[in-house]
């Protein structure tokens, strides 16, 4: 069966939208999407939604009620009455019209308020779901996929640049308005039908056609906008660079302000240019809707007008029909609701893609045989340090042409201090990410106490992570107090009142060399960091690194039995670096330590040193053994030591 919409003159848009959007499959999709939005409605709150529907119903019925009452009023006033007296029934009709008017106005105002409340509640629910989804998979790789980032951005994007809030919630509230608009038009059609069935149906069809064309145009616009998510991301990156705090120092120092602003502008034009073109195109192609509007409007006025002029209907009926005609006709304007619905649907599509992706990830990470991972207890005795074995581990980052690790065989014995060294990009941090379960090896196994990490499900992986702690090279600077920054590595301690947890904070801070900092902090451990203003403290790079070290040591104090330190001395002064191994690493009790560093003067004290090269462990042994072997490690060590000797020689 052919779709009658197909014969519509094309608004000159993308052929997919000119023809495709009016095919039956697309209409079915359209209805399915609206049902999908309707399913979000309960999240707006039962009371809110019920009141909203009642108010919209009142607002939808008001024009028809007004038409009928106005007609009756005209009839009543035309009836003969004594001079100075109201015609019979006039007063009650006037009161009824006033009541309908007040109800209509109140319903309009009330529904606006409820609309915002419903939309915000739905948006809150959708965002909570998205946050829940993004935190769920234990791995990291999905977060590095640009299309996922685009979908997330699409979900958070409320169309701020268009100066209206557009979101799944606004779209859901919008379809309810649209539904009642149509209902109002149908009731008004029934009124006009009693006068002229042809006029009633003709006006209804014209109204629905105009709505369909407008909807299709909004659909096209939002589709183009959503398809440009990648460019939007680039605009955000340039904005961050041009005006954000991260690059502020270099931007000012190098005088990059004008360059960054120009790049941002170019990127913004790349993003918005096609969107503006579509908007211009839509504006130019308003001919069809204009012709339909003018034609339908003319017929709506002329047919009852001519009937009244020829005496076919009385003036009272004329008033009723004209008001009812307007009741049908006013539904033709989808207005910004149309954009709200289509724009919000873009977010819903992004949400569906995310859910599908996360379900896949959940299945990948979830269904595993039962392992034997051990959790550290609250205030009780911690478990023993783990025995870790990398067996022929190979790993390639998603989208990368070459493997970063290519057959790593390595054992970390319980309680040992193992240093890992290697050139930039050798894969040292990657090894730790795999050990933390943030990525899975593409080949080989990482076996912890007889359990293959790849066999752990989400919960068990969390349990494994609570046996270890990592001071990452790019550690996080948490906005909170010094104490928060220390205890967040073992968040279960936040709820523990046990003395051991309190002691562990002070102990970790002391061992990380934070005594001077704490002495100058106005509120000691409770001093807030990064927020600026009274009572807060700005820290230097080295001070932040000591704080991050304290965080790692605190976790060990709370029972973590594998401590990984990735470039822990990168920001430290020579004095602190010199004593780091003795004061921090050697003092760790009952835990294994993996120390990654380019400072060979620091790593030389480790029990064993492994050199990573070409994706494999190329050399392993004690400092002395590796020097005797005279390989890369020995060369690197001599190079570093030679620099100091030269400096010493030069200065003497
Ligand atoms: N998220 C990622 N996606 C794709 N490639 C990555 C990612 N992270 C790291 N790499 C690549 O993997 C390789 C190893 O990186 P890794 O950070 O493990 O090296 P590293 O030995 O710790 O280096 P450095 O000494 O400079 O800290 C590098 O070539 C890097 O470009």
Tab-separated table of C-alpha atoms and ligand atoms in Angstrom, residues 140 144 395-400 402-405 421-433 439 473 566-567 596-598 612, ligand 1:
chain	number	residue	atom	x	y	z
A	140	UNK	CA	39.017	1.055	30.478
A	144	UNK	CA	38.732	5.335	24.974
A	395	UNK	CA	48.491	-6.886	24.407
A	396	UNK	CA	47.513	-4.478	21.651
A	397	UNK	CA	45.602	-1.265	22.356
A	398	UNK	CA	42.305	-1.037	20.476
A	399	UNK	CA	42.972	0.525	17.077
A	400	UNK	CA	46.740	0.247	17.455
A	402	UNK	CA	51.277	-3.052	16.769
A	403	UNK	CA	51.216	-4.933	20.081
A	404	UNK	CA	52.589	-2.952	23.019
A	405	UNK	CA	53.405	-6.127	24.938
A	421	UNK	CA	62.743	-0.090	33.664
A	422	UNK	CA	62.740	0.580	29.967
A	423	UNK	CA	62.695	3.300	27.347
A	424	UNK	CA	59.752	5.696	26.929
A	425	UNK	CA	56.789	3.859	25.448
A	426	UNK	CA	58.247	0.422	26.242
A	427	UNK	CA	54.972	-0.622	27.887
A	428	UNK	CA	55.763	-0.364	31.615
A	429	UNK	CA	52.531	1.430	32.538
A	430	UNK	CA	50.608	-0.841	30.192
A	431	UNK	CA	51.873	-3.846	32.136
A	432	UNK	CA	50.433	-2.319	35.318
A	433	UNK	CA	47.109	-1.546	33.651
A	439	UNK	CA	42.614	-4.166	30.156
A	473	UNK	CA	52.275	8.466	36.876
A	566	UNK	CA	54.905	4.339	38.616
A	567	UNK	CA	57.531	7.096	38.414
A	596	UNK	CA	58.721	1.762	37.738
A	597	UNK	CA	61.279	4.486	37.287
A	598	UNK	CA	63.749	6.033	34.894
A	612	UNK	CA	61.246	-4.137	29.199
B	1	LIG	N1	45.304	4.352	25.796
B	1	LIG	C1	46.169	4.048	24.827
B	1	LIG	N2	45.738	3.809	23.571
B	1	LIG	C2	46.599	3.473	22.588
B	1	LIG	N3	47.936	3.370	22.767
B	1	LIG	C3	48.423	3.603	23.988
B	1	LIG	C4	47.574	3.962	25.083
B	1	LIG	N4	48.332	4.131	26.188
B	1	LIG	C5	49.611	3.890	25.798
B	1	LIG	N5	49.652	3.579	24.493
B	1	LIG	C6	50.841	3.232	23.725
B	1	LIG	O1	51.426	2.086	24.319
B	1	LIG	C7	52.821	2.220	24.346
B	1	LIG	C8	53.322	1.969	25.776
B	1	LIG	O2	52.843	2.990	26.609
B	1	LIG	P1	53.167	2.974	28.164
B	1	LIG	O3	52.515	4.158	28.769
B	1	LIG	O4	52.849	1.653	28.730
B	1	LIG	O5	54.744	3.173	28.130
B	1	LIG	P2	55.753	3.399	29.312
B	1	LIG	O6	56.806	2.364	29.188
B	1	LIG	O7	55.062	3.497	30.618
B	1	LIG	O8	56.362	4.814	28.874
B	1	LIG	P3	56.981	6.001	29.732
B	1	LIG	O9	58.316	5.569	30.185
B	1	LIG	O10	57.094	7.097	28.722
B	1	LIG	O11	56.024	6.304	30.824
B	1	LIG	C9	53.156	3.588	23.803
B	1	LIG	O12	53.602	3.429	22.474
B	1	LIG	C10	51.866	4.334	23.821
B	1	LIG	O13	51.740	5.197	22.729
